[in-house]
Amino acid sequence: MKHQDPLFDYISSARLPTRWGQFTIHGFVEKHSGQEHVALSYGQWQEDDVVPIRIHSECLTGDALFSTRCDCGAQLEKALQNIVEQGKGVLLYLRQEGRGIGLLNKIRAYHLQDKGMDTVEANEHLGFDADLRDYSICGYMLDCLKVSKVNLMTNNPRKIQALRDLGIEVVARTPIDHGITDDNRIYIRTKTQKLGHEFDPHLLK
């Protein structure tokens, strides 16, 4: 593991048994903000291998509280399952709640959505951009884990470009169309129409 970087620090690693299999959890911190992030790795690879990965931004309501207003929890579980089934992979878990606006502001945005706004309109009404997430730490995390070529599990083309800008070779993209419900269908349509996410259109009917 790399320990010296002007912007980020690797902290430590430990065994993390899960219901899908035994991962290793790695801790990282942004030096300027103190924000903490983790990576979960599974299996082994050579430095030139194409490694399945998922970049997942924290969603307390979806990941931990089982909300079906979004598809985050279902995508998180499917990504971990896919990694184990493929025998190797990495999940980068970034502490960027609510596309970077924070938990309490996300609840405020939910309140506006309850009144008829979509997710982009609600964020903008609160004075935020539609998506404030920053993926710059991903390059450092993947470098520490000796990953340079990836098969990225995502529906979001912005993540592909973000990794390429960091010098990571995105060899392939695997869609992760999971967790679509009657409660979040409009939310997912908004992500498709306004944020450029790519979902199977048949799933959104």
PDB file of C-alpha atoms in Angstrom:
ATOM      1  CA  MET A   1       0.000   0.000   0.000  1.00  0.00           C
ATOM      2  CA  LYS A   2       1.085   3.561  -0.749  1.00  0.00           C
ATOM      3  CA  HIS A   3       1.318   5.860   2.295  1.00  0.00           C
ATOM      4  CA  GLN A   4       2.499   9.228   0.930  1.00  0.00           C
ATOM      5  CA  ASP A   5       0.322  11.572  -1.125  1.00  0.00           C
ATOM      6  CA  PRO A   6      -0.248  15.323  -0.832  1.00  0.00           C
ATOM      7  CA  LEU A   7      -4.046  14.960  -0.857  1.00  0.00           C
ATOM      8  CA  PHE A   8      -4.922  11.524   0.515  1.00  0.00           C
ATOM      9  CA  ASP A   9      -3.758   8.987   3.086  1.00  0.00           C
ATOM     10  CA  TYR A  10      -4.151   5.225   3.309  1.00  0.00           C
ATOM     11  CA  ILE A  11      -4.921   4.347   6.945  1.00  0.00           C
ATOM     12  CA  SER A  12      -5.258   0.588   7.459  1.00  0.00           C
ATOM     13  CA  SER A  13      -6.823  -2.668   6.231  1.00  0.00           C
ATOM     14  CA  ALA A  14      -8.706  -5.490   7.939  1.00  0.00           C
ATOM     15  CA  ARG A  15     -10.670  -8.639   7.221  1.00  0.00           C
ATOM     16  CA  LEU A  16     -14.405  -8.041   6.559  1.00  0.00           C
ATOM     17  CA  PRO A  17     -16.598 -11.161   6.430  1.00  0.00           C
ATOM     18  CA  THR A  18     -19.950 -10.555   4.683  1.00  0.00           C
ATOM     19  CA  ARG A  19     -22.907 -12.687   3.678  1.00  0.00           C
ATOM     20  CA  TRP A  20     -21.479 -12.802   0.130  1.00  0.00           C
ATOM     21  CA  GLY A  21     -17.932 -13.712   1.101  1.00  0.00           C
ATOM     22  CA  GLN A  22     -14.834 -12.500   2.902  1.00  0.00           C
ATOM     23  CA  PHE A  23     -13.649  -9.087   1.750  1.00  0.00           C
ATOM     24  CA  THR A  24     -10.793  -6.903   2.945  1.00  0.00           C
ATOM     25  CA  ILE A  25     -11.748  -3.362   3.977  1.00  0.00           C
ATOM     26  CA  HIS A  26      -9.255  -0.544   3.410  1.00  0.00           C
ATOM     27  CA  GLY A  27      -9.542   2.898   5.006  1.00  0.00           C
ATOM     28  CA  PHE A  28      -8.591   6.193   3.340  1.00  0.00           C
ATOM     29  CA  VAL A  29      -8.881   9.853   4.290  1.00  0.00           C
ATOM     30  CA  GLU A  30      -8.864  13.164   2.423  1.00  0.00           C
ATOM     31  CA  LYS A  31      -6.234  15.272   4.161  1.00  0.00           C
ATOM     32  CA  HIS A  32      -7.813  18.688   3.545  1.00  0.00           C
ATOM     33  CA  SER A  33     -11.311  17.800   4.790  1.00  0.00           C
ATOM     34  CA  GLY A  34     -10.798  14.775   7.041  1.00  0.00           C
ATOM     35  CA  GLN A  35     -13.478  12.945   5.033  1.00  0.00           C
ATOM     36  CA  GLU A  36     -13.129   9.177   5.349  1.00  0.00           C
ATOM     37  CA  HIS A  37     -13.744   6.623   2.586  1.00  0.00           C
ATOM     38  CA  VAL A  38     -13.341   2.855   2.298  1.00  0.00           C
ATOM     39  CA  ALA A  39     -12.615   0.263  -0.356  1.00  0.00           C
ATOM     40  CA  LEU A  40     -13.667  -3.384  -0.202  1.00  0.00           C
ATOM     41  CA  SER A  41     -11.457  -5.779  -2.132  1.00  0.00           C
ATOM     42  CA  TYR A  42     -12.047  -9.446  -2.917  1.00  0.00           C
ATOM     43  CA  GLY A  43      -9.715 -12.004  -4.450  1.00  0.00           C
ATOM     44  CA  GLN A  44      -6.341 -11.438  -6.070  1.00  0.00           C
ATOM     45  CA  TRP A  45      -5.103 -10.054  -9.392  1.00  0.00           C
ATOM     46  CA  GLN A  46      -1.994  -9.124 -11.293  1.00  0.00           C
ATOM     47  CA  GLU A  47      -1.282  -5.436 -11.917  1.00  0.00           C
ATOM     48  CA  ASP A  48      -2.266  -5.687 -15.600  1.00  0.00           C
ATOM     49  CA  ASP A  49      -5.537  -7.598 -15.008  1.00  0.00           C
ATOM     50  CA  VAL A  50      -8.930  -6.079 -15.775  1.00  0.00           C
ATOM     51  CA  VAL A  51     -10.619  -5.861 -12.370  1.00  0.00           C
ATOM     52  CA  PRO A  52     -14.394  -5.526 -11.849  1.00  0.00           C
ATOM     53  CA  ILE A  53     -15.115  -2.445  -9.739  1.00  0.00           C
ATOM     54  CA  ARG A  54     -18.029  -0.374  -8.495  1.00  0.00           C
ATOM     55  CA  ILE A  55     -17.840   3.262  -7.333  1.00  0.00           C
ATOM     56  CA  HIS A  56     -20.661   3.634  -4.817  1.00  0.00           C
ATOM     57  CA  SER A  57     -21.504   6.912  -3.107  1.00  0.00           C
ATOM     58  CA  GLU A  58     -22.865   6.618   0.407  1.00  0.00           C
ATOM     59  CA  CYS A  59     -26.667   6.513   0.723  1.00  0.00           C
ATOM     60  CA  LEU A  60     -27.703   6.020   4.338  1.00  0.00           C
ATOM     61  CA  THR A  61     -31.387   5.824   3.477  1.00  0.00           C
ATOM     62  CA  GLY A  62     -30.926   3.271   0.713  1.00  0.00           C
ATOM     63  CA  ASP A  63     -27.880   1.317   1.906  1.00  0.00           C
ATOM     64  CA  ALA A  64     -28.721   1.044   5.616  1.00  0.00           C
ATOM     65  CA  LEU A  65     -32.394   1.988   6.050  1.00  0.00           C
ATOM     66  CA  PHE A  66     -33.720  -0.032   3.077  1.00  0.00           C
ATOM     67  CA  SER A  67     -35.425   2.916   1.342  1.00  0.00           C
ATOM     68  CA  THR A  68     -36.939   2.191  -2.067  1.00  0.00           C
ATOM     69  CA  ARG A  69     -37.000   5.889  -3.043  1.00  0.00           C
ATOM     70  CA  CYS A  70     -33.692   5.152  -4.795  1.00  0.00           C
ATOM     71  CA  ASP A  71     -31.926   2.115  -6.213  1.00  0.00           C
ATOM     72  CA  CYS A  72     -28.728   2.534  -4.174  1.00  0.00           C
ATOM     73  CA  GLY A  73     -29.094  -0.331  -1.711  1.00  0.00           C
ATOM     74  CA  ALA A  74     -30.006  -2.836  -4.410  1.00  0.00           C
ATOM     75  CA  GLN A  75     -27.077  -1.735  -6.566  1.00  0.00           C
ATOM     76  CA  LEU A  76     -24.663  -2.002  -3.632  1.00  0.00           C
ATOM     77  CA  GLU A  77     -25.746  -5.557  -2.873  1.00  0.00           C
ATOM     78  CA  LYS A  78     -25.682  -6.593  -6.539  1.00  0.00           C
ATOM     79  CA  ALA A  79     -22.183  -5.156  -6.977  1.00  0.00           C
ATOM     80  CA  LEU A  80     -20.817  -7.144  -4.028  1.00  0.00           C
ATOM     81  CA  GLN A  81     -22.522 -10.272  -5.320  1.00  0.00           C
ATOM     82  CA  ASN A  82     -21.077  -9.730  -8.816  1.00  0.00           C
ATOM     83  CA  ILE A  83     -17.568  -9.254  -7.427  1.00  0.00           C
ATOM     84  CA  VAL A  84     -17.714 -12.533  -5.514  1.00  0.00           C
ATOM     85  CA  GLU A  85     -19.180 -14.411  -8.484  1.00  0.00           C
ATOM     86  CA  GLN A  86     -16.324 -13.154 -10.688  1.00  0.00           C
ATOM     87  CA  GLY A  87     -13.733 -14.159  -8.093  1.00  0.00           C
ATOM     88  CA  LYS A  88     -12.188 -10.719  -7.702  1.00  0.00           C
ATOM     89  CA  GLY A  89     -13.032  -7.059  -7.588  1.00  0.00           C
ATOM     90  CA  VAL A  90     -13.177  -3.795  -5.699  1.00  0.00           C
ATOM     91  CA  LEU A  91     -15.984  -1.646  -4.339  1.00  0.00           C
ATOM     92  CA  LEU A  92     -15.057   1.981  -3.631  1.00  0.00           C
ATOM     93  CA  TYR A  93     -17.458   3.361  -1.014  1.00  0.00           C
ATOM     94  CA  LEU A  94     -17.315   7.155  -1.054  1.00  0.00           C
ATOM     95  CA  ARG A  95     -18.806   9.266   1.729  1.00  0.00           C
ATOM     96  CA  GLN A  96     -20.814  11.571  -0.567  1.00  0.00           C
ATOM     97  CA  GLU A  97     -24.382  11.426   0.725  1.00  0.00           C
ATOM     98  CA  GLY A  98     -27.097  12.815  -1.501  1.00  0.00           C
ATOM     99  CA  ARG A  99     -24.843  13.319  -4.540  1.00  0.00           C
ATOM    100  CA  GLY A 100     -22.593  15.388  -2.328  1.00  0.00           C
ATOM    101  CA  ILE A 101     -25.153  17.641  -0.595  1.00  0.00           C
ATOM    102  CA  GLY A 102     -25.207  15.752   2.726  1.00  0.00           C
ATOM    103  CA  LEU A 103     -27.821  13.771   4.623  1.00  0.00           C
ATOM    104  CA  LEU A 104     -29.945  16.599   6.032  1.00  0.00           C
ATOM    105  CA  ASN A 105     -30.040  18.447   2.737  1.00  0.00           C
ATOM    106  CA  LYS A 106     -31.028  15.181   1.066  1.00  0.00           C
ATOM    107  CA  ILE A 107     -33.986  14.959   3.443  1.00  0.00           C
ATOM    108  CA  ARG A 108     -34.895  18.550   2.521  1.00  0.00           C
ATOM    109  CA  ALA A 109     -34.698  17.538  -1.138  1.00  0.00           C
ATOM    110  CA  TYR A 110     -36.932  14.528  -0.449  1.00  0.00           C
ATOM    111  CA  HIS A 111     -39.482  16.905   1.102  1.00  0.00           C
ATOM    112  CA  LEU A 112     -39.486  18.988  -2.084  1.00  0.00           C
ATOM    113  CA  GLN A 113     -39.847  15.826  -4.154  1.00  0.00           C
ATOM    114  CA  ASP A 114     -42.868  14.874  -2.059  1.00  0.00           C
ATOM    115  CA  LYS A 115     -44.367  18.178  -3.207  1.00  0.00           C
ATOM    116  CA  GLY A 116     -43.806  17.405  -6.880  1.00  0.00           C
ATOM    117  CA  MET A 117     -40.237  18.342  -7.809  1.00  0.00           C
ATOM    118  CA  ASP A 118     -37.901  15.820  -9.372  1.00  0.00           C
ATOM    119  CA  THR A 119     -34.500  15.088  -7.834  1.00  0.00           C
ATOM    120  CA  VAL A 120     -32.616  17.591 -10.024  1.00  0.00           C
ATOM    121  CA  GLU A 121     -35.171  20.364  -9.466  1.00  0.00           C
ATOM    122  CA  ALA A 122     -35.068  19.784  -5.703  1.00  0.00           C
ATOM    123  CA  ASN A 123     -31.269  20.019  -5.519  1.00  0.00           C
ATOM    124  CA  GLU A 124     -31.246  23.176  -7.620  1.00  0.00           C
ATOM    125  CA  HIS A 125     -34.072  24.725  -5.548  1.00  0.00           C
ATOM    126  CA  LEU A 126     -31.865  24.249  -2.472  1.00  0.00           C
ATOM    127  CA  GLY A 127     -29.014  26.060  -4.221  1.00  0.00           C
ATOM    128  CA  PHE A 128     -26.934  23.041  -5.243  1.00  0.00           C
ATOM    129  CA  ASP A 129     -25.841  21.658  -8.588  1.00  0.00           C
ATOM    130  CA  ALA A 130     -27.620  18.493  -9.670  1.00  0.00           C
ATOM    131  CA  ASP A 131     -24.543  16.402  -8.782  1.00  0.00           C
ATOM    132  CA  LEU A 132     -21.665  17.571  -6.558  1.00  0.00           C
ATOM    133  CA  ARG A 133     -19.809  14.278  -6.244  1.00  0.00           C
ATOM    134  CA  ASP A 134     -16.008  14.265  -6.566  1.00  0.00           C
ATOM    135  CA  TYR A 135     -14.228  11.102  -7.712  1.00  0.00           C
ATOM    136  CA  SER A 136     -10.638  12.340  -7.393  1.00  0.00           C
ATOM    137  CA  ILE A 137      -9.754   9.990  -4.514  1.00  0.00           C
ATOM    138  CA  CYS A 138     -10.672   6.965  -6.647  1.00  0.00           C
ATOM    139  CA  GLY A 139      -7.380   7.131  -8.540  1.00  0.00           C
ATOM    140  CA  TYR A 140      -5.378   6.999  -5.322  1.00  0.00           C
ATOM    141  CA  MET A 141      -7.492   4.175  -3.884  1.00  0.00           C
ATOM    142  CA  LEU A 142      -7.157   2.060  -7.016  1.00  0.00           C
ATOM    143  CA  ASP A 143      -3.437   2.785  -7.257  1.00  0.00           C
ATOM    144  CA  CYS A 144      -2.992   1.585  -3.670  1.00  0.00           C
ATOM    145  CA  LEU A 145      -4.832  -1.612  -4.583  1.00  0.00           C
ATOM    146  CA  LYS A 146      -2.719  -2.028  -7.740  1.00  0.00           C
ATOM    147  CA  VAL A 147      -5.672  -1.686 -10.098  1.00  0.00           C
ATOM    148  CA  SER A 148      -5.098   0.161 -13.381  1.00  0.00           C
ATOM    149  CA  LYS A 149      -7.599  -1.510 -15.746  1.00  0.00           C
ATOM    150  CA  VAL A 150     -11.247  -1.923 -14.800  1.00  0.00           C
ATOM    151  CA  ASN A 151     -14.608  -3.287 -15.809  1.00  0.00           C
ATOM    152  CA  LEU A 152     -16.799  -0.590 -14.238  1.00  0.00           C
ATOM    153  CA  MET A 153     -20.218  -1.553 -12.888  1.00  0.00           C
ATOM    154  CA  THR A 154     -22.275   1.578 -13.515  1.00  0.00           C
ATOM    155  CA  ASN A 155     -25.092   3.223 -15.437  1.00  0.00           C
ATOM    156  CA  ASN A 156     -23.401   6.633 -15.114  1.00  0.00           C
ATOM    157  CA  PRO A 157     -21.081   7.684 -17.995  1.00  0.00           C
ATOM    158  CA  ARG A 158     -19.663  10.492 -15.823  1.00  0.00           C
ATOM    159  CA  LYS A 159     -17.891   7.881 -13.691  1.00  0.00           C
ATOM    160  CA  ILE A 160     -16.232   6.412 -16.789  1.00  0.00           C
ATOM    161  CA  GLN A 161     -14.843   9.797 -17.791  1.00  0.00           C
ATOM    162  CA  ALA A 162     -13.806  10.587 -14.213  1.00  0.00           C
ATOM    163  CA  LEU A 163     -11.701   7.410 -14.035  1.00  0.00           C
ATOM    164  CA  ARG A 164     -10.152   8.031 -17.443  1.00  0.00           C
ATOM    165  CA  ASP A 165      -9.219  11.549 -16.350  1.00  0.00           C
ATOM    166  CA  LEU A 166      -7.411   9.940 -13.393  1.00  0.00           C
ATOM    167  CA  GLY A 167      -5.408   7.642 -15.650  1.00  0.00           C
ATOM    168  CA  ILE A 168      -7.492   4.509 -15.038  1.00  0.00           C
ATOM    169  CA  GLU A 169      -8.193   2.444 -18.150  1.00  0.00           C
ATOM    170  CA  VAL A 170     -11.917   1.614 -18.358  1.00  0.00           C
ATOM    171  CA  VAL A 171     -11.872  -1.504 -20.520  1.00  0.00           C
ATOM    172  CA  ALA A 172     -15.580  -2.284 -20.184  1.00  0.00           C
ATOM    173  CA  ARG A 173     -18.797  -1.108 -18.543  1.00  0.00           C
ATOM    174  CA  THR A 174     -21.278  -3.493 -16.954  1.00  0.00           C
ATOM    175  CA  PRO A 175     -24.809  -2.123 -16.418  1.00  0.00           C
ATOM    176  CA  ILE A 176     -26.214  -2.525 -12.934  1.00  0.00           C
ATOM    177  CA  ASP A 177     -29.982  -2.143 -13.469  1.00  0.00           C
ATOM    178  CA  HIS A 178     -31.248  -3.338 -10.117  1.00  0.00           C
ATOM    179  CA  GLY A 179     -33.679  -2.001  -7.553  1.00  0.00           C
ATOM    180  CA  ILE A 180     -36.196  -0.303  -9.863  1.00  0.00           C
ATOM    181  CA  THR A 181     -39.529  -0.051  -8.045  1.00  0.00           C
ATOM    182  CA  ASP A 182     -42.784   1.874  -8.352  1.00  0.00           C
ATOM    183  CA  ASP A 183     -41.413   4.210  -5.648  1.00  0.00           C
ATOM    184  CA  ASN A 184     -38.298   5.189  -7.594  1.00  0.00           C
ATOM    185  CA  ARG A 185     -39.268   4.824 -11.259  1.00  0.00           C
ATOM    186  CA  ILE A 186     -39.685   8.607 -11.743  1.00  0.00           C
ATOM    187  CA  TYR A 187     -36.382   9.211  -9.924  1.00  0.00           C
ATOM    188  CA  ILE A 188     -34.599   6.817 -12.284  1.00  0.00           C
ATOM    189  CA  ARG A 189     -36.257   8.355 -15.340  1.00  0.00           C
ATOM    190  CA  THR A 190     -34.950  11.731 -14.152  1.00  0.00           C
ATOM    191  CA  LYS A 191     -31.420  10.318 -13.813  1.00  0.00           C
ATOM    192  CA  THR A 192     -31.728   9.019 -17.366  1.00  0.00           C
ATOM    193  CA  GLN A 193     -33.220  12.144 -18.943  1.00  0.00           C
ATOM    194  CA  LYS A 194     -31.368  14.884 -17.029  1.00  0.00           C
ATOM    195  CA  LEU A 195     -28.129  13.287 -15.799  1.00  0.00           C
ATOM    196  CA  GLY A 196     -27.319  10.997 -18.702  1.00  0.00           C
ATOM    197  CA  HIS A 197     -27.524   7.684 -16.860  1.00  0.00           C
ATOM    198  CA  GLU A 198     -28.056   4.658 -19.073  1.00  0.00           C
ATOM    199  CA  PHE A 199     -30.798   2.223 -18.097  1.00  0.00           C
ATOM    200  CA  ASP A 200     -32.611  -0.412 -20.123  1.00  0.00           C
ATOM    201  CA  PRO A 201     -35.678   1.555 -21.308  1.00  0.00           C
ATOM    202  CA  HIS A 202     -37.873  -1.519 -20.939  1.00  0.00           C
ATOM    203  CA  LEU A 203     -37.273  -1.436 -17.191  1.00  0.00           C
ATOM    204  CA  LEU A 204     -38.605   2.114 -16.893  1.00  0.00           C
ATOM    205  CA  LYS A 205     -42.020   1.569 -18.468  1.00  0.00           C
TER     206      LYS A 205
END
